[in-house]
mmCIF file of C-alpha atoms and ligand atoms in Angstrom:
data_model
loop_
_atom_site.group_PDB
_atom_site.id
_atom_site.type_symbol
_atom_site.label_atom_id
_atom_site.label_comp_id
_atom_site.label_asym_id
_atom_site.label_seq_id
_atom_site.Cartn_x
_atom_site.Cartn_y
_atom_site.Cartn_z
ATOM 1 C CA MET A 1 -22.406 -3.509 11.755
ATOM 2 C CA ASN A 2 -22.041 0.243 11.501
ATOM 3 C CA LEU A 3 -20.784 1.204 8.033
ATOM 4 C CA GLU A 4 -18.793 4.204 9.286
ATOM 5 C CA GLY A 5 -16.794 1.797 11.431
ATOM 6 C CA LEU A 6 -15.854 0.046 8.192
ATOM 7 C CA GLY A 7 -14.625 3.224 6.527
ATOM 8 C CA TRP A 8 -17.869 4.332 4.843
ATOM 9 C CA SER A 9 -17.687 8.076 4.211
ATOM 10 C CA ARG A 10 -19.423 10.974 2.479
ATOM 11 C CA ARG A 11 -17.423 10.119 -0.599
ATOM 12 C CA PHE A 12 -18.804 6.609 -0.900
ATOM 13 C CA GLN A 13 -22.254 7.795 0.117
ATOM 14 C CA SER A 14 -22.244 10.156 -2.871
ATOM 15 C CA LEU A 15 -20.878 7.528 -5.226
ATOM 16 C CA TYR A 16 -23.610 5.171 -4.068
ATOM 17 C CA ILE A 17 -26.506 7.546 -4.853
ATOM 18 C CA PRO A 18 -27.003 6.333 -8.470
ATOM 19 C CA PHE A 19 -27.370 2.782 -7.128
ATOM 20 C CA ASP A 20 -29.625 3.613 -4.188
ATOM 21 C CA ARG A 21 -32.627 1.327 -4.722
ATOM 22 C CA GLU A 22 -34.868 -0.851 -2.588
ATOM 23 C CA HIS A 23 -33.043 -4.111 -3.377
ATOM 24 C CA HIS A 24 -29.530 -2.631 -3.343
ATOM 25 C CA GLU A 25 -27.177 -2.365 -0.417
ATOM 26 C CA PRO A 26 -23.563 -1.221 0.031
ATOM 27 C CA GLY A 27 -20.999 -3.621 1.437
ATOM 28 C CA ARG A 28 -17.260 -3.664 2.028
ATOM 29 C CA VAL A 29 -15.328 -6.616 0.661
ATOM 30 C CA VAL A 30 -13.503 -8.392 3.482
ATOM 31 C CA ARG A 31 -12.515 -11.511 1.543
ATOM 32 C CA VAL A 32 -12.303 -12.632 -2.063
ATOM 33 C CA ASP A 33 -12.706 -16.230 -3.191
ATOM 34 C CA ARG A 34 -12.993 -17.486 -6.724
ATOM 35 C CA GLY A 35 -16.154 -15.873 -8.119
ATOM 36 C CA LEU A 36 -17.407 -14.934 -4.659
ATOM 37 C CA VAL A 37 -16.849 -12.091 -2.232
ATOM 38 C CA THR A 38 -17.577 -11.900 1.458
ATOM 39 C CA THR A 39 -18.724 -8.441 2.404
ATOM 40 C CA GLU A 40 -19.552 -6.700 5.636
ATOM 41 C CA THR A 41 -22.842 -4.798 5.532
ATOM 42 C CA ARG A 42 -25.271 -3.107 7.919
ATOM 43 C CA GLN A 43 -26.957 -6.512 8.193
ATOM 44 C CA GLY A 44 -23.698 -8.314 8.959
ATOM 45 C CA PRO A 45 -21.549 -10.591 6.774
ATOM 46 C CA THR A 46 -23.003 -11.271 3.309
ATOM 47 C CA THR A 47 -21.585 -13.502 0.603
ATOM 48 C CA ALA A 48 -22.257 -12.488 -2.992
ATOM 49 C CA VAL A 49 -21.544 -13.766 -6.478
ATOM 50 C CA VAL A 50 -19.299 -11.734 -8.787
ATOM 51 C CA PRO A 51 -20.770 -11.896 -12.300
ATOM 52 C CA GLY A 52 -18.342 -12.255 -15.206
ATOM 53 C CA ARG A 53 -19.793 -9.184 -16.911
ATOM 54 C CA LEU A 54 -19.168 -6.900 -13.909
ATOM 55 C CA ASP A 55 -16.146 -5.386 -15.612
ATOM 56 C CA PRO A 56 -16.578 -5.901 -19.362
ATOM 57 C CA ASP A 57 -13.847 -3.430 -20.393
ATOM 58 C CA GLY A 58 -11.409 -4.992 -17.950
ATOM 59 C CA GLU A 59 -10.378 -1.665 -16.438
ATOM 60 C CA THR A 60 -11.237 -2.154 -12.804
ATOM 61 C CA GLY A 61 -10.682 -5.880 -12.664
ATOM 62 C CA PRO A 62 -12.517 -8.031 -10.142
ATOM 63 C CA PRO A 63 -13.379 -6.700 -6.674
ATOM 64 C CA ALA A 64 -10.481 -6.552 -4.216
ATOM 65 C CA VAL A 65 -10.371 -6.702 -0.445
ATOM 66 C CA GLY A 66 -11.368 -3.251 0.812
ATOM 67 C CA ASP A 67 -13.602 -2.396 -2.144
ATOM 68 C CA TRP A 68 -17.032 -0.912 -1.556
ATOM 69 C CA VAL A 69 -19.500 -2.779 -3.736
ATOM 70 C CA VAL A 70 -23.196 -2.547 -4.552
ATOM 71 C CA LEU A 71 -24.999 -5.754 -3.580
ATOM 72 C CA ASP A 72 -28.195 -6.673 -5.385
ATOM 73 C CA HIS A 73 -30.762 -8.668 -3.398
ATOM 74 C CA ALA A 74 -33.401 -8.792 -6.174
ATOM 75 C CA ALA A 75 -32.929 -12.513 -6.897
ATOM 76 C CA ASP A 76 -32.344 -15.550 -4.681
ATOM 77 C CA THR A 77 -28.613 -15.229 -5.118
ATOM 78 C CA ILE A 78 -27.039 -11.982 -3.946
ATOM 79 C CA VAL A 79 -25.014 -10.474 -6.773
ATOM 80 C CA VAL A 80 -22.326 -7.755 -6.918
ATOM 81 C CA ARG A 81 -23.734 -5.051 -9.226
ATOM 82 C CA ALA A 82 -20.865 -2.543 -9.189
ATOM 83 C CA ILE A 83 -17.601 -1.550 -7.567
ATOM 84 C CA LEU A 84 -17.622 2.032 -6.275
ATOM 85 C CA PRO A 85 -14.620 3.996 -7.617
ATOM 86 C CA ARG A 86 -11.544 3.348 -5.495
ATOM 87 C CA ARG A 87 -9.945 6.057 -3.412
ATOM 88 C CA SER A 88 -6.585 4.269 -3.445
ATOM 89 C CA ALA A 89 -5.303 0.757 -4.137
ATOM 90 C CA LEU A 90 -2.262 -1.471 -4.233
ATOM 91 C CA ALA A 91 -2.013 -3.227 -7.574
ATOM 92 C CA ARG A 92 -0.146 -6.160 -9.017
ATOM 93 C CA ARG A 93 0.218 -7.668 -12.458
ATOM 94 C CA ARG A 94 -2.974 -9.479 -13.302
ATOM 95 C CA PRO A 95 -2.361 -13.233 -13.396
ATOM 96 C CA GLY A 96 -2.421 -14.386 -17.003
ATOM 97 C CA ALA A 97 -2.279 -10.803 -18.284
ATOM 98 C CA PRO A 98 1.124 -9.397 -17.341
ATOM 99 C CA ASP A 99 0.414 -6.007 -18.896
ATOM 100 C CA ALA A 100 -2.729 -5.387 -16.899
ATOM 101 C CA ALA A 101 -3.000 -4.347 -13.278
ATOM 102 C CA GLN A 102 -5.256 -5.853 -10.668
ATOM 103 C CA ALA A 103 -5.941 -4.358 -7.249
ATOM 104 C CA VAL A 104 -4.974 -6.546 -4.297
ATOM 105 C CA ALA A 105 -6.327 -4.172 -1.645
ATOM 106 C CA ALA A 106 -8.450 -1.066 -2.128
ATOM 107 C CA ASN A 107 -9.453 2.123 -0.313
ATOM 108 C CA LEU A 108 -6.415 2.266 1.923
ATOM 109 C CA ASP A 109 -5.249 5.142 4.082
ATOM 110 C CA LEU A 110 -2.068 3.648 5.465
ATOM 111 C CA VAL A 111 0.453 1.126 4.257
ATOM 112 C CA LEU A 112 2.288 -0.370 7.224
ATOM 113 C CA VAL A 113 5.748 -1.254 5.964
ATOM 114 C CA ILE A 114 6.705 -4.044 8.342
ATOM 115 C CA GLU A 115 10.305 -4.945 9.130
ATOM 116 C CA SER A 116 11.690 -6.757 12.156
ATOM 117 C CA VAL A 117 14.525 -5.981 14.521
ATOM 118 C CA GLU A 118 15.349 -9.687 14.503
ATOM 119 C CA ARG A 119 16.488 -9.918 10.903
ATOM 120 C CA GLY A 120 17.452 -6.269 10.691
ATOM 121 C CA PRO A 121 15.427 -3.737 8.746
ATOM 122 C CA ASN A 122 16.390 -3.629 5.090
ATOM 123 C CA PRO A 123 16.475 0.007 3.861
ATOM 124 C CA ARG A 124 16.298 -1.024 0.199
ATOM 125 C CA ARG A 125 13.174 -3.108 0.748
ATOM 126 C CA ILE A 126 11.650 -0.266 2.777
ATOM 127 C CA GLU A 127 12.286 2.178 -0.071
ATOM 128 C CA ARG A 128 10.414 -0.039 -2.494
ATOM 129 C CA ALA A 129 7.451 -0.508 -0.137
ATOM 130 C CA VAL A 130 7.322 3.241 0.513
ATOM 131 C CA ALA A 131 7.215 3.898 -3.241
ATOM 132 C CA LEU A 132 4.465 1.273 -3.626
ATOM 133 C CA ALA A 133 2.444 2.955 -0.884
ATOM 134 C CA TRP A 134 2.683 6.404 -2.463
ATOM 135 C CA ASP A 135 1.924 4.855 -5.830
ATOM 136 C CA GLY A 136 -1.245 3.342 -4.416
ATOM 137 C CA GLY A 137 -2.361 6.686 -2.985
ATOM 138 C CA ALA A 138 -1.811 5.685 0.646
ATOM 139 C CA THR A 139 0.551 7.013 3.319
ATOM 140 C CA PRO A 140 3.412 4.733 4.336
ATOM 141 C CA VAL A 141 4.355 4.188 7.995
ATOM 142 C CA VAL A 142 7.337 2.001 8.806
ATOM 143 C CA VAL A 143 6.680 -0.482 11.617
ATOM 144 C CA LEU A 144 9.700 -2.058 13.244
ATOM 145 C CA THR A 145 8.605 -5.216 15.055
ATOM 146 C CA LYS A 146 10.045 -7.555 17.706
ATOM 147 C CA THR A 147 11.734 -4.806 19.736
ATOM 148 C CA ASP A 148 11.789 -7.298 22.635
ATOM 149 C CA LEU A 149 14.559 -9.094 20.726
ATOM 150 C CA ALA A 150 16.693 -5.980 20.170
ATOM 151 C CA ASP A 151 20.318 -5.744 21.265
ATOM 152 C CA ASP A 152 20.652 -2.354 19.621
ATOM 153 C CA LEU A 153 17.234 -0.811 19.118
ATOM 154 C CA ALA A 154 18.572 2.659 18.302
ATOM 155 C CA GLY A 155 20.783 1.136 15.592
ATOM 156 C CA ALA A 156 17.814 -0.754 14.118
ATOM 157 C CA ILE A 157 15.691 2.394 14.064
ATOM 158 C CA ASP A 158 18.518 4.253 12.302
ATOM 159 C CA ARG A 159 18.661 1.498 9.732
ATOM 160 C CA ALA A 160 14.890 1.729 9.154
ATOM 161 C CA ASN A 161 15.193 5.503 8.806
ATOM 162 C CA GLU A 162 17.808 5.046 6.105
ATOM 163 C CA GLY A 163 15.146 3.566 3.865
ATOM 164 C CA ALA A 164 12.493 6.072 4.911
ATOM 165 C CA PRO A 165 14.129 9.330 5.977
ATOM 166 C CA PHE A 166 10.887 11.290 5.627
ATOM 167 C CA ILE A 167 8.478 8.692 6.979
ATOM 168 C CA ASP A 168 7.482 7.917 10.571
ATOM 169 C CA VAL A 169 8.952 4.798 12.125
ATOM 170 C CA VAL A 170 6.952 3.082 14.877
ATOM 171 C CA ALA A 171 8.942 0.535 16.896
ATOM 172 C CA LEU A 172 6.935 -2.065 18.799
ATOM 173 C CA SER A 173 6.717 -5.581 20.142
ATOM 174 C CA ALA A 174 3.615 -7.618 19.453
ATOM 175 C CA ALA A 175 4.861 -10.041 22.125
ATOM 176 C CA THR A 176 4.904 -7.519 24.984
ATOM 177 C CA ASP A 177 2.542 -4.832 23.549
ATOM 178 C CA ASP A 178 5.335 -2.268 23.981
ATOM 179 C CA GLY A 179 4.820 0.555 21.492
ATOM 180 C CA VAL A 180 1.633 -0.964 20.004
ATOM 181 C CA ASP A 181 -0.475 1.923 21.366
ATOM 182 C CA GLU A 182 1.460 4.279 19.097
ATOM 183 C CA LEU A 183 0.106 2.254 16.166
ATOM 184 C CA ARG A 184 -3.408 1.950 17.647
ATOM 185 C CA LYS A 185 -3.555 5.754 17.745
ATOM 186 C CA ARG A 186 -3.027 5.816 13.981
ATOM 187 C CA LEU A 187 -5.663 3.178 13.317
ATOM 188 C CA GLY A 188 -8.698 5.086 14.545
ATOM 189 C CA PRO A 189 -12.249 4.987 13.109
ATOM 190 C CA GLY A 190 -12.472 5.427 9.348
ATOM 191 C CA THR A 191 -8.847 4.382 8.771
ATOM 192 C CA THR A 192 -7.906 1.359 6.680
ATOM 193 C CA ALA A 193 -4.359 0.008 6.781
ATOM 194 C CA VAL A 194 -2.669 -2.781 4.881
ATOM 195 C CA MET A 195 0.482 -4.543 6.026
ATOM 196 C CA LEU A 196 3.363 -5.122 3.635
ATOM 197 C CA GLY A 197 6.497 -6.989 4.535
ATOM 198 C CA PRO A 198 8.345 -10.269 4.013
ATOM 199 C CA SER A 199 7.092 -13.337 5.780
ATOM 200 C CA GLY A 200 8.330 -13.949 9.278
ATOM 201 C CA VAL A 201 8.506 -10.292 10.359
ATOM 202 C CA GLY A 202 5.440 -10.673 12.567
ATOM 203 C CA LYS A 203 2.549 -9.311 10.510
ATOM 204 C CA SER A 204 0.005 -11.894 11.620
ATOM 205 C CA THR A 205 1.154 -11.707 15.243
ATOM 206 C CA LEU A 206 0.709 -7.929 15.142
ATOM 207 C CA ALA A 207 -2.720 -8.256 13.516
ATOM 208 C CA ASN A 208 -3.782 -10.645 16.289
ATOM 209 C CA ARG A 209 -2.427 -8.272 18.951
ATOM 210 C CA LEU A 210 -4.381 -5.362 17.445
ATOM 211 C CA LEU A 211 -7.494 -7.532 17.191
ATOM 212 C CA GLY A 212 -7.154 -8.885 20.697
ATOM 213 C CA GLU A 213 -7.684 -12.451 19.470
ATOM 214 C CA ASP A 214 -5.821 -15.116 17.508
ATOM 215 C CA ARG A 215 -7.549 -14.825 14.153
ATOM 216 C CA PHE A 216 -4.546 -14.973 11.835
ATOM 217 C CA ALA A 217 -2.283 -18.017 11.640
ATOM 218 C CA VAL A 218 1.193 -17.329 12.973
ATOM 219 C CA ALA A 219 4.125 -19.193 11.454
ATOM 220 C CA GLU A 220 6.366 -21.464 13.442
ATOM 221 C CA VAL A 221 9.813 -20.115 12.715
ATOM 222 C CA ARG A 222 12.129 -22.792 11.334
ATOM 223 C CA ALA A 223 14.922 -23.236 13.836
ATOM 224 C CA ILE A 224 17.552 -23.677 11.119
ATOM 225 C CA ASP A 225 17.386 -20.314 9.381
ATOM 226 C CA GLY A 226 14.986 -18.299 11.541
ATOM 227 C CA ARG A 227 12.735 -17.632 8.563
ATOM 228 C CA GLY A 228 8.997 -17.719 8.852
ATOM 229 C CA ARG A 229 6.968 -19.870 6.526
ATOM 230 C CA HIS A 230 4.330 -18.393 4.302
ATOM 231 C CA THR A 231 1.270 -19.088 6.367
ATOM 232 C CA THR A 232 -0.912 -16.204 5.280
ATOM 233 C CA THR A 233 -2.358 -17.351 2.019
ATOM 234 C CA ARG A 234 -5.329 -15.061 1.634
ATOM 235 C CA ARG A 235 -6.032 -11.465 2.292
ATOM 236 C CA GLU A 236 -8.648 -10.561 4.812
ATOM 237 C CA LEU A 237 -9.970 -7.245 6.088
ATOM 238 C CA VAL A 238 -10.849 -7.079 9.767
ATOM 239 C CA ALA A 239 -12.354 -4.340 11.926
ATOM 240 C CA LEU A 240 -10.136 -3.525 14.920
ATOM 241 C CA PRO A 241 -11.218 -2.619 18.463
ATOM 242 C CA CYS A 242 -9.278 0.661 18.082
ATOM 243 C CA GLY A 243 -11.761 1.657 15.355
ATOM 244 C CA GLY A 244 -9.844 1.159 12.105
ATOM 245 C CA CYS A 245 -9.676 -1.704 9.622
ATOM 246 C CA LEU A 246 -6.649 -3.836 8.826
ATOM 247 C CA VAL A 247 -5.680 -6.076 5.911
ATOM 248 C CA ASP A 248 -3.153 -8.849 6.486
ATOM 249 C CA THR A 249 -1.372 -9.896 3.304
ATOM 250 C CA PRO A 250 1.222 -12.392 2.181
ATOM 251 C CA GLY A 251 4.729 -11.046 1.541
ATOM 252 C CA VAL A 252 5.241 -8.265 -0.991
ATOM 253 C CA ARG A 253 7.376 -10.361 -3.276
ATOM 254 C CA GLU A 254 4.742 -13.056 -3.637
ATOM 255 C CA LEU A 255 2.276 -10.351 -4.558
ATOM 256 C CA GLY A 256 4.406 -9.025 -7.419
ATOM 257 C CA LEU A 257 3.234 -5.515 -6.673
ATOM 258 C CA TRP A 258 3.081 -3.005 -9.423
ATOM 259 C CA LEU A 259 5.203 0.128 -9.176
ATOM 260 C CA GLY A 260 4.514 3.341 -11.094
ATOM 261 C CA ALA A 261 7.334 5.711 -12.064
ATOM 262 C CA GLU A 262 5.666 8.759 -10.553
ATOM 263 C CA ALA A 263 5.728 7.237 -7.085
ATOM 264 C CA VAL A 264 9.456 6.600 -7.101
ATOM 265 C CA GLY A 265 10.186 10.319 -6.975
ATOM 266 C CA THR A 266 7.767 10.677 -4.084
ATOM 267 C CA ALA A 267 9.709 8.096 -2.088
ATOM 268 C CA PHE A 268 12.953 10.026 -2.618
ATOM 269 C CA PRO A 269 11.979 13.651 -1.932
ATOM 270 C CA GLU A 270 15.535 14.734 -1.111
ATOM 271 C CA ILE A 271 16.643 13.630 -4.603
ATOM 272 C CA GLU A 272 13.683 15.305 -6.283
ATOM 273 C CA ALA A 273 14.337 18.505 -4.348
ATOM 274 C CA ALA A 274 18.031 18.662 -5.294
ATOM 275 C CA GLY A 275 17.110 17.717 -8.868
ATOM 276 C CA ARG A 276 15.316 21.029 -9.291
ATOM 277 C CA ARG A 277 18.711 22.734 -9.272
ATOM 278 C CA CYS A 278 20.236 20.528 -12.003
ATOM 279 C CA ARG A 279 21.359 22.357 -15.120
ATOM 280 C CA PHE A 280 19.090 20.298 -17.367
ATOM 281 C CA ARG A 281 15.404 20.145 -16.618
ATOM 282 C CA ASP A 282 15.243 16.500 -17.691
ATOM 283 C CA CYS A 283 18.474 15.544 -15.862
ATOM 284 C CA ARG A 284 18.399 11.892 -14.856
ATOM 285 C CA HIS A 285 21.165 12.354 -12.282
ATOM 286 C CA LEU A 286 23.373 9.772 -13.946
ATOM 287 C CA SER A 287 26.446 11.675 -15.123
ATOM 288 C CA GLU A 288 25.089 14.817 -16.721
ATOM 289 C CA PRO A 289 27.099 18.030 -16.349
ATOM 290 C CA GLY A 290 25.736 20.447 -13.751
ATOM 291 C CA CYS A 291 23.840 17.715 -11.874
ATOM 292 C CA ALA A 292 22.929 19.095 -8.443
ATOM 293 C CA VAL A 293 22.072 15.619 -7.131
ATOM 294 C CA ALA A 294 25.573 14.365 -7.947
ATOM 295 C CA ALA A 295 26.960 17.441 -6.163
ATOM 296 C CA GLU A 296 24.878 16.655 -3.066
ATOM 297 C CA VAL A 297 26.133 13.061 -3.070
ATOM 298 C CA GLU A 298 29.685 14.355 -3.469
ATOM 299 C CA ALA A 299 29.161 16.687 -0.503
ATOM 300 C CA GLY A 300 27.811 13.814 1.609
ATOM 301 C CA ARG A 301 24.357 15.359 1.947
ATOM 302 C CA ILE A 302 22.613 12.654 -0.097
ATOM 303 C CA ASP A 303 23.335 8.990 0.568
ATOM 304 C CA ALA A 304 24.846 7.331 -2.530
ATOM 305 C CA ALA A 305 22.897 4.153 -1.705
ATOM 306 C CA ARG A 306 19.656 6.142 -1.854
ATOM 307 C CA LEU A 307 20.557 7.468 -5.298
ATOM 308 C CA ALA A 308 21.355 3.929 -6.476
ATOM 309 C CA SER A 309 17.951 2.720 -5.198
ATOM 310 C CA TYR A 310 16.265 5.641 -6.866
ATOM 311 C CA HIS A 311 17.788 4.663 -10.213
ATOM 312 C CA ARG A 312 16.966 0.988 -9.748
ATOM 313 C CA LEU A 313 13.319 1.611 -8.861
ATOM 314 C CA GLN A 314 12.964 4.207 -11.593
ATOM 315 C CA ARG A 315 14.161 1.653 -14.148
ATOM 316 C CA GLU A 316 11.797 -0.996 -12.796
ATOM 317 C CA ALA A 317 8.874 1.402 -13.051
ATOM 318 C CA GLU A 318 9.833 2.663 -16.500
ATOM 319 C CA ARG A 319 10.144 -0.822 -17.940
ATOM 320 C CA LEU A 320 6.641 -1.513 -16.715
ATOM 321 C CA GLU A 321 5.326 1.791 -17.966
ATOM 322 C CA GLU A 322 6.657 1.149 -21.453
ATOM 323 C CA ARG A 323 4.657 -2.024 -21.683
ATOM 324 C CA LEU A 324 1.454 -0.310 -20.751
ATOM 325 C CA ASP A 325 -0.909 1.037 -23.323
ATOM 326 C CA PRO A 326 -0.702 4.707 -24.360
ATOM 327 C CA SER A 327 -3.816 5.820 -22.488
ATOM 328 C CA ARG A 328 -2.515 4.386 -19.238
ATOM 329 C CA ARG A 329 0.875 5.912 -19.989
ATOM 330 C CA HIS A 330 -0.705 9.326 -20.364
ATOM 331 C CA GLU A 331 -2.517 8.883 -17.068
ATOM 332 C CA LEU A 332 0.720 7.920 -15.329
ATOM 333 C CA ARG A 333 2.501 10.966 -16.689
ATOM 334 C CA SER A 334 -0.141 13.431 -15.562
ATOM 335 C CA ARG A 335 -0.304 11.831 -12.140
ATOM 336 C CA GLU A 336 3.444 12.087 -11.961
ATOM 337 C CA ARG A 337 3.283 15.797 -12.611
ATOM 338 C CA SER A 338 0.677 16.476 -9.951
ATOM 339 C CA PHE A 339 2.510 14.287 -7.427
ATOM 340 C CA SER A 340 5.819 16.071 -7.902
ATOM 341 C CA ARG A 341 4.066 19.430 -7.738
ATOM 342 C CA LEU A 342 2.646 18.399 -4.373
ATOM 343 C CA ILE A 343 6.066 17.375 -3.100
ATOM 344 C CA ARG A 344 7.652 20.547 -4.349
ATOM 345 C CA ARG A 345 5.063 22.649 -2.549
ATOM 346 C CA THR A 346 5.522 20.680 0.665
ATOM 347 C CA LEU A 347 9.276 21.068 0.542
ATOM 348 C CA GLU A 348 8.983 24.768 -0.219
ATOM 349 C CA VAL A 349 6.787 25.297 2.831
ATOM 350 C CA LYS A 350 9.185 23.262 4.980
ATOM 351 C CA ASN A 351 12.222 25.222 3.806
ATOM 352 C CA ARG A 352 10.757 28.599 4.577
HETATM 353 N N1 GDP B 401 9.889 -12.229 20.168
HETATM 354 C C1 GDP B 401 8.932 -11.871 19.319
HETATM 355 N N2 GDP B 401 8.531 -12.748 18.362
HETATM 356 C C2 GDP B 401 7.560 -12.363 17.508
HETATM 357 C C3 GDP B 401 6.962 -11.075 17.583
HETATM 358 N N3 GDP B 401 6.064 -10.983 16.583
HETATM 359 C C4 GDP B 401 6.094 -12.152 15.923
HETATM 360 N N4 GDP B 401 6.979 -12.997 16.466
HETATM 361 C C5 GDP B 401 7.301 -14.366 16.012
HETATM 362 O O1 GDP B 401 7.787 -14.312 14.674
HETATM 363 C C6 GDP B 401 7.343 -15.444 13.919
HETATM 364 C C7 GDP B 401 6.642 -15.022 12.633
HETATM 365 O O2 GDP B 401 5.468 -14.307 12.971
HETATM 366 P P1 GDP B 401 4.226 -14.142 11.974
HETATM 367 O O3 GDP B 401 3.270 -13.251 12.673
HETATM 368 O O4 GDP B 401 3.726 -15.443 11.497
HETATM 369 O O5 GDP B 401 4.929 -13.366 10.764
HETATM 370 P P2 GDP B 401 4.313 -13.028 9.322
HETATM 371 O O6 GDP B 401 4.821 -14.054 8.388
HETATM 372 O O7 GDP B 401 4.887 -11.672 8.994
HETATM 373 O O8 GDP B 401 2.835 -13.000 9.421
HETATM 374 C C8 GDP B 401 6.445 -16.239 14.875
HETATM 375 O O9 GDP B 401 7.204 -17.271 15.447
HETATM 376 C C9 GDP B 401 6.066 -15.218 15.927
HETATM 377 O O10 GDP B 401 5.776 -15.828 17.169
HETATM 378 C C10 GDP B 401 7.409 -10.170 18.623
HETATM 379 O O11 GDP B 401 6.958 -9.032 18.773
HETATM 380 N N5 GDP B 401 8.394 -10.627 19.439
HETATM 381 MG MG1 MG B 402 1.409 -13.962 8.299
HETATM 382 ZN ZN1 ZN B 403 20.759 15.827 -12.000
#
């Protein structure tokens, strides 16, 4: 296996230098089992043991799918020596330690926010997934599946856009391959994408279509309510013929993904942009005098449902943030500042 095809880059090459020894080797985690990881390496698939002392301070947590790890071949058993610092990650509450985060997928470029035409895209769910993607340091792309079942495709795309007005929406059918090339183009060499979406929207079917083989189990839809069952029980990273890598995951809700406050603003750039004209710098756009966001809603230029989502997600993130320790809180705040600076600059360039 060629490491570049798995997303190996100059960045990881540099991070690996301190570990570069005869009996060491880099590998990308494609599957995690209890105490074991399956990695893909130059030599092919390699299973390694994760020692308990790998992460003594508990900051990184155990390796996640998508991590680049250092494998040590010195003894009979291959052991994970280190996790190379992550470029991006989706995190959830660590089981048994609700105030600590644990990565569920690491080193991601794209988060594919999957919704289906069949059940109708849900703008509120899309907003949350978009915020989670930005929070993880990855770019969200909305994927609207099952277009072969559409009575009103344009209406469904509009609905998806409501939840992601500044994000690309790719509409496709994994059954007919219609529109799938548009996604293949975005999943070229060096790109890693993770799929997020409720069960039954067609994630595994799409993964199989991209792979060109039936690797992932597809749910039989229950005739009674049209809902898919939760067949995907583990995460797995696979290399795609179009050059990129893909992670199939169970539904977002089951994952209990972790949302940071700074990312919420990023998912609602129109609200952040208007908020710069509020009378008070720390305006929360609730009912403060001189609130420019409220004025935009009044004028019909900002969707009231978007503002309600913004407040709901902001509260969710803040509650979580309050429970975190002060050092993590500080980190969140400074990230928040740099993120909103980035958005501001982007909007300023756009508005010129
Ligand atoms: N008509 C149609 N059905 C699809 C399409 N993609 C998935 N399905 C069906 O939707 C159901 C759920 O698919 P699955 O891939 O298991 O969804 P997941 O839970 O998101 O992984 C299965 O019955 C699939 O056959 C599509 O593009 N068109
Ligand atoms: Mg599935
Ligand atoms: Zn305001």
